[in-house]
mmCIF file of C-alpha atoms in Angstrom:
data_model
loop_
_atom_site.group_PDB
_atom_site.id
_atom_site.type_symbol
_atom_site.label_atom_id
_atom_site.label_comp_id
_atom_site.label_asym_id
_atom_site.label_seq_id
_atom_site.Cartn_x
_atom_site.Cartn_y
_atom_site.Cartn_z
ATOM 1 C CA MET E 1 121.143 77.683 61.357
ATOM 2 C CA THR E 2 120.759 74.233 62.869
ATOM 3 C CA VAL E 3 124.015 73.129 64.479
ATOM 4 C CA ARG E 4 124.230 69.357 64.867
ATOM 5 C CA ALA E 5 128.014 68.901 64.926
ATOM 6 C CA VAL E 6 131.152 70.803 65.898
ATOM 7 C CA LEU E 7 134.314 69.480 64.268
ATOM 8 C CA PHE E 8 137.949 70.215 65.013
ATOM 9 C CA ASP E 9 141.452 70.413 63.640
ATOM 10 C CA TRP E 10 144.114 68.868 65.896
ATOM 11 C CA GLY E 11 147.496 70.645 65.776
ATOM 12 C CA GLY E 12 147.228 74.169 67.194
ATOM 13 C CA THR E 13 143.521 73.662 67.913
ATOM 14 C CA LEU E 14 142.852 70.769 70.284
ATOM 15 C CA SER E 15 146.579 70.510 70.880
ATOM 16 C CA GLU E 16 148.619 73.547 71.817
ATOM 17 C CA HIS E 17 150.935 75.147 69.288
ATOM 18 C CA ARG E 18 154.592 74.765 70.210
ATOM 19 C CA GLU E 19 157.701 75.900 68.396
ATOM 20 C CA VAL E 20 159.564 72.763 67.325
ATOM 21 C CA ASP E 21 162.921 72.322 65.580
ATOM 22 C CA LEU E 22 161.857 70.045 62.707
ATOM 23 C CA LEU E 23 165.440 69.125 61.916
ATOM 24 C CA GLU E 24 165.935 67.964 65.500
ATOM 25 C CA MET E 25 162.907 65.669 65.154
ATOM 26 C CA TRP E 26 164.422 64.069 62.045
ATOM 27 C CA ARG E 27 167.802 63.732 63.758
ATOM 28 C CA ALA E 28 166.168 61.172 66.058
ATOM 29 C CA ALA E 29 165.290 59.080 63.014
ATOM 30 C CA SER E 30 168.663 59.572 61.335
ATOM 31 C CA LEU E 31 170.506 58.262 64.413
ATOM 32 C CA VAL E 32 168.779 54.942 63.723
ATOM 33 C CA LEU E 33 169.151 55.043 59.957
ATOM 34 C CA SER E 34 172.771 56.149 59.925
ATOM 35 C CA PRO E 35 174.343 56.204 63.415
ATOM 36 C CA GLY E 36 177.832 56.734 62.037
ATOM 37 C CA ASP E 37 176.941 59.863 60.038
ATOM 38 C CA PRO E 38 173.405 60.995 60.955
ATOM 39 C CA GLU E 39 173.429 64.665 59.927
ATOM 40 C CA PRO E 40 173.209 64.245 56.117
ATOM 41 C CA VAL E 41 170.345 61.786 56.550
ATOM 42 C CA ALA E 42 168.518 64.181 58.889
ATOM 43 C CA GLN E 43 168.896 66.971 56.332
ATOM 44 C CA ALA E 44 167.633 64.677 53.576
ATOM 45 C CA LEU E 45 164.599 63.640 55.638
ATOM 46 C CA LEU E 46 163.686 67.241 56.418
ATOM 47 C CA LEU E 47 164.066 68.182 52.757
ATOM 48 C CA ALA E 48 161.890 65.236 51.757
ATOM 49 C CA GLU E 49 159.185 66.357 54.184
ATOM 50 C CA GLN E 50 159.288 69.955 52.958
ATOM 51 C CA ARG E 51 159.144 68.762 49.350
ATOM 52 C CA TRP E 52 156.235 66.452 50.164
ATOM 53 C CA TRP E 53 154.124 69.245 51.650
ATOM 54 C CA ALA E 54 154.895 71.514 48.693
ATOM 55 C CA VAL E 55 154.108 68.874 46.077
ATOM 56 C CA SER E 56 150.936 67.882 47.905
ATOM 57 C CA THR E 57 149.677 71.463 47.863
ATOM 58 C CA GLU E 58 150.560 71.923 44.200
ATOM 59 C CA HIS E 59 148.806 68.707 43.179
ATOM 60 C CA GLY E 60 145.399 69.125 44.794
ATOM 61 C CA ASN E 61 146.327 68.492 48.447
ATOM 62 C CA THR E 62 146.956 64.778 48.050
ATOM 63 C CA SER E 63 147.879 62.904 51.217
ATOM 64 C CA GLY E 64 150.561 60.444 52.354
ATOM 65 C CA THR E 65 152.324 58.848 55.328
ATOM 66 C CA THR E 66 155.481 59.289 57.394
ATOM 67 C CA GLU E 67 156.635 55.836 56.331
ATOM 68 C CA GLU E 68 156.558 56.897 52.682
ATOM 69 C CA LEU E 69 158.726 59.917 53.547
ATOM 70 C CA VAL E 70 161.334 57.857 55.376
ATOM 71 C CA ARG E 71 161.387 55.162 52.706
ATOM 72 C CA SER E 72 161.927 57.806 50.021
ATOM 73 C CA VAL E 73 165.236 58.683 51.677
ATOM 74 C CA ALA E 74 166.223 55.167 52.792
ATOM 75 C CA ALA E 75 165.030 53.304 49.687
ATOM 76 C CA GLN E 76 168.498 52.536 48.340
ATOM 77 C CA THR E 77 170.198 51.929 51.678
ATOM 78 C CA HIS E 78 168.141 49.073 53.173
ATOM 79 C CA LEU E 79 168.325 50.799 56.543
ATOM 80 C CA ASP E 80 166.115 50.294 59.596
ATOM 81 C CA VAL E 81 163.015 52.204 58.489
ATOM 82 C CA ALA E 82 160.815 50.790 61.267
ATOM 83 C CA GLY E 83 163.313 51.797 63.938
ATOM 84 C CA ALA E 84 163.690 55.263 62.447
ATOM 85 C CA LEU E 85 159.919 55.787 62.461
ATOM 86 C CA LEU E 86 159.729 54.774 66.108
ATOM 87 C CA ALA E 87 162.549 57.135 67.074
ATOM 88 C CA TYR E 88 161.010 59.999 65.085
ATOM 89 C CA HIS E 89 157.608 59.597 66.704
ATOM 90 C CA ASP E 90 159.172 59.271 70.157
ATOM 91 C CA ALA E 91 161.005 62.561 69.576
ATOM 92 C CA TRP E 92 157.675 64.314 68.970
ATOM 93 C CA GLU E 93 156.160 62.824 72.138
ATOM 94 C CA ALA E 94 157.669 65.401 74.473
ATOM 95 C CA THR E 95 156.363 68.296 72.357
ATOM 96 C CA VAL E 96 152.675 67.317 72.476
ATOM 97 C CA ALA E 97 150.295 68.975 74.926
ATOM 98 C CA HIS E 98 146.559 69.581 74.634
ATOM 99 C CA ASP E 99 144.583 72.729 75.337
ATOM 100 C CA PRO E 100 143.441 72.609 78.988
ATOM 101 C CA ALA E 101 140.007 73.853 77.853
ATOM 102 C CA ALA E 102 139.550 71.105 75.242
ATOM 103 C CA ALA E 103 137.952 68.450 77.472
ATOM 104 C CA GLY E 104 135.484 70.889 79.022
ATOM 105 C CA VAL E 105 134.471 72.265 75.635
ATOM 106 C CA LEU E 106 133.963 68.799 74.170
ATOM 107 C CA ARG E 107 131.895 67.746 77.175
ATOM 108 C CA GLY E 108 129.834 70.910 76.848
ATOM 109 C CA LEU E 109 129.100 70.104 73.216
ATOM 110 C CA ARG E 110 128.116 66.565 74.174
ATOM 111 C CA ASP E 111 125.819 67.924 76.893
ATOM 112 C CA ARG E 112 124.086 69.982 74.208
ATOM 113 C CA GLY E 113 123.432 66.858 72.177
ATOM 114 C CA LEU E 114 125.926 67.797 69.464
ATOM 115 C CA ARG E 115 128.164 65.432 67.541
ATOM 116 C CA THR E 116 131.923 65.992 67.647
ATOM 117 C CA GLY E 117 134.670 65.079 65.228
ATOM 118 C CA LEU E 118 138.314 65.539 64.325
ATOM 119 C CA LEU E 119 140.007 66.025 60.948
ATOM 120 C CA SER E 120 143.786 66.347 61.074
ATOM 121 C CA ASN E 121 146.219 66.984 58.232
ATOM 122 C CA THR E 122 148.927 64.508 59.178
ATOM 123 C CA HIS E 123 151.331 61.946 57.778
ATOM 124 C CA TRP E 124 151.702 60.414 61.253
ATOM 125 C CA PRO E 125 149.807 57.139 61.864
ATOM 126 C CA ARG E 126 146.386 56.941 63.525
ATOM 127 C CA ALA E 127 147.720 54.933 66.477
ATOM 128 C CA LEU E 128 150.040 57.763 67.503
ATOM 129 C CA HIS E 129 147.301 60.409 67.521
ATOM 130 C CA GLU E 130 144.836 58.097 69.242
ATOM 131 C CA ARG E 131 147.280 57.361 72.059
ATOM 132 C CA TRP E 132 147.965 61.050 72.636
ATOM 133 C CA LEU E 133 144.261 61.897 72.602
ATOM 134 C CA ASP E 134 143.524 59.043 74.978
ATOM 135 C CA GLU E 135 146.223 60.150 77.412
ATOM 136 C CA ALA E 136 144.683 63.655 77.385
ATOM 137 C CA GLY E 137 141.194 62.287 78.048
ATOM 138 C CA LEU E 138 139.895 63.501 74.684
ATOM 139 C CA LEU E 139 139.594 60.299 72.683
ATOM 140 C CA GLU E 140 136.187 59.222 74.012
ATOM 141 C CA LEU E 141 134.861 62.791 73.635
ATOM 142 C CA LEU E 142 135.322 62.750 69.847
ATOM 143 C CA ASP E 143 132.674 60.720 68.025
ATOM 144 C CA VAL E 144 134.679 60.579 64.790
ATOM 145 C CA ARG E 145 138.416 60.928 64.214
ATOM 146 C CA LEU E 146 139.832 61.162 60.696
ATOM 147 C CA TYR E 147 143.509 61.466 59.798
ATOM 148 C CA THR E 148 144.559 62.384 56.283
ATOM 149 C CA CYS E 149 147.290 59.721 56.301
ATOM 150 C CA GLU E 150 144.338 57.369 55.717
ATOM 151 C CA LEU E 151 142.556 59.567 53.154
ATOM 152 C CA SER E 152 143.277 60.407 49.535
ATOM 153 C CA HIS E 153 143.384 64.175 50.185
ATOM 154 C CA MET E 154 144.144 66.684 52.913
ATOM 155 C CA LYS E 155 142.406 69.877 53.957
ATOM 156 C CA PRO E 156 141.418 72.181 52.304
ATOM 157 C CA HIS E 157 140.330 69.672 49.639
ATOM 158 C CA PRO E 158 136.541 69.135 49.691
ATOM 159 C CA ALA E 159 137.063 65.357 49.699
ATOM 160 C CA ALA E 160 138.584 65.544 53.185
ATOM 161 C CA PHE E 161 135.679 67.569 54.581
ATOM 162 C CA GLY E 162 133.194 65.367 52.730
ATOM 163 C CA ALA E 163 134.668 62.273 54.354
ATOM 164 C CA LEU E 164 134.332 63.907 57.774
ATOM 165 C CA LEU E 165 130.704 64.935 57.220
ATOM 166 C CA ASP E 166 129.820 61.451 55.988
ATOM 167 C CA ALA E 167 131.454 59.853 59.014
ATOM 168 C CA VAL E 168 129.702 62.183 61.461
ATOM 169 C CA GLY E 169 126.388 61.852 59.622
ATOM 170 C CA VAL E 170 125.480 65.518 59.168
ATOM 171 C CA ARG E 171 125.045 67.943 56.278
ATOM 172 C CA ALA E 172 127.580 70.693 55.697
ATOM 173 C CA ASP E 173 125.081 73.399 56.716
ATOM 174 C CA GLU E 174 124.601 71.632 60.047
ATOM 175 C CA ALA E 175 128.298 71.638 60.951
ATOM 176 C CA VAL E 176 130.887 74.019 62.365
ATOM 177 C CA PHE E 177 134.624 73.513 61.868
ATOM 178 C CA VAL E 178 137.193 74.916 64.301
ATOM 179 C CA GLY E 179 140.853 75.356 63.390
ATOM 180 C CA ASP E 180 143.909 77.589 63.510
ATOM 181 C CA ARG E 181 144.872 77.687 59.822
ATOM 182 C CA PRO E 182 143.066 80.212 57.619
ATOM 183 C CA ARG E 183 143.583 78.282 54.378
ATOM 184 C CA ASP E 184 143.268 74.658 55.473
ATOM 185 C CA ASP E 185 140.646 75.033 58.187
ATOM 186 C CA VAL E 186 138.617 78.179 57.467
ATOM 187 C CA TRP E 187 138.671 78.475 53.685
ATOM 188 C CA GLY E 188 138.545 74.719 53.271
ATOM 189 C CA ALA E 189 135.519 74.372 55.558
ATOM 190 C CA GLN E 190 133.651 77.324 54.104
ATOM 191 C CA ARG E 191 134.018 76.248 50.497
ATOM 192 C CA SER E 192 132.641 72.857 51.541
ATOM 193 C CA GLY E 193 129.590 74.561 53.045
ATOM 194 C CA LEU E 194 130.461 74.552 56.764
ATOM 195 C CA ARG E 195 130.720 77.511 59.081
ATOM 196 C CA ALA E 196 134.267 78.079 60.319
ATOM 197 C CA VAL E 197 135.755 79.358 63.566
ATOM 198 C CA LEU E 198 139.356 80.583 63.446
ATOM 199 C CA LEU E 199 141.588 80.291 66.504
ATOM 200 C CA SER E 200 143.782 83.317 65.898
ATOM 201 C CA GLY E 201 147.223 84.314 67.082
ATOM 202 C CA ARG E 202 149.089 81.190 65.973
ATOM 203 C CA PRO E 203 152.283 81.624 63.908
ATOM 204 C CA VAL E 204 150.853 79.917 60.821
ATOM 205 C CA GLU E 205 150.691 80.812 57.146
ATOM 206 C CA GLN E 206 148.111 83.509 56.516
ATOM 207 C CA PHE E 207 145.388 83.442 53.862
ATOM 208 C CA ASP E 208 142.817 85.995 52.687
ATOM 209 C CA VAL E 209 139.587 84.626 54.142
ATOM 210 C CA VAL E 210 136.950 85.888 56.570
ATOM 211 C CA PRO E 211 135.965 83.341 59.257
ATOM 212 C CA ASP E 212 132.422 83.171 60.573
ATOM 213 C CA ALA E 213 133.828 83.724 64.053
ATOM 214 C CA THR E 214 137.270 84.351 65.540
ATOM 215 C CA LEU E 215 138.509 83.299 68.979
ATOM 216 C CA THR E 216 141.896 83.358 70.674
ATOM 217 C CA GLY E 217 141.240 80.006 72.362
ATOM 218 C CA LEU E 218 138.753 77.200 72.756
ATOM 219 C CA ALA E 219 137.267 78.584 75.956
ATOM 220 C CA GLY E 220 134.796 80.879 74.161
ATOM 221 C CA LEU E 221 133.566 78.310 71.644
ATOM 222 C CA LEU E 222 130.459 77.203 73.536
ATOM 223 C CA ASP E 223 129.144 80.779 73.560
ATOM 224 C CA VAL E 224 129.631 81.046 69.786
ATOM 225 C CA VAL E 225 127.867 77.750 69.137
ATOM 226 C CA ASP E 226 125.010 78.665 71.491
ATOM 227 C CA ALA E 227 124.494 81.943 69.630
ATOM 228 C CA TRP E 228 124.302 80.118 66.296
ATOM 229 C CA ARG E 229 121.831 77.609 67.681
#
């Protein structure tokens, strides 16, 4: 196998998995949308998000944006959607941390002459992810960064992986994908022709698939890639 690129998921892979109260995140938005009675709006926003993920999966993993979610709840109220989005994203800020090994691993891949890339299933905007990656010192270490809020489909759809391969400029059999979700990251990558490394031990939905390699963290990835090269 010729490895020319190692590509990554974001949440739970480059960033650390953290338990987050999703309703609490939406409460930050609802305090802007409906300061006098925020709880029903927060519940409606969470329900809209849960429905969106379910419908997306049922209909071929189509993608979308956070703004579309908020507008779906606020459409008939003419409330401050922009302010709610800002408050919602700010609420997530404190929950984001990146794997301490990520920068070293990415530099090691660069030192080996390998391309790097990111493909994240997200309805958050690019600017938010890019700022967080930049603050962690990871932005410049990723040659390509794709977010499904800007694509027609999410992982595991082949169109998402195809867009990533095209952007990086490698064939599927020259690429390795690293992620924490068996369905989205491992099965999705493998059925698109990539090798897949699973970061195990995360509390995510399970799926019957056999990864090409399994690690508990990013620290051992360079050894796996070296063995394949």
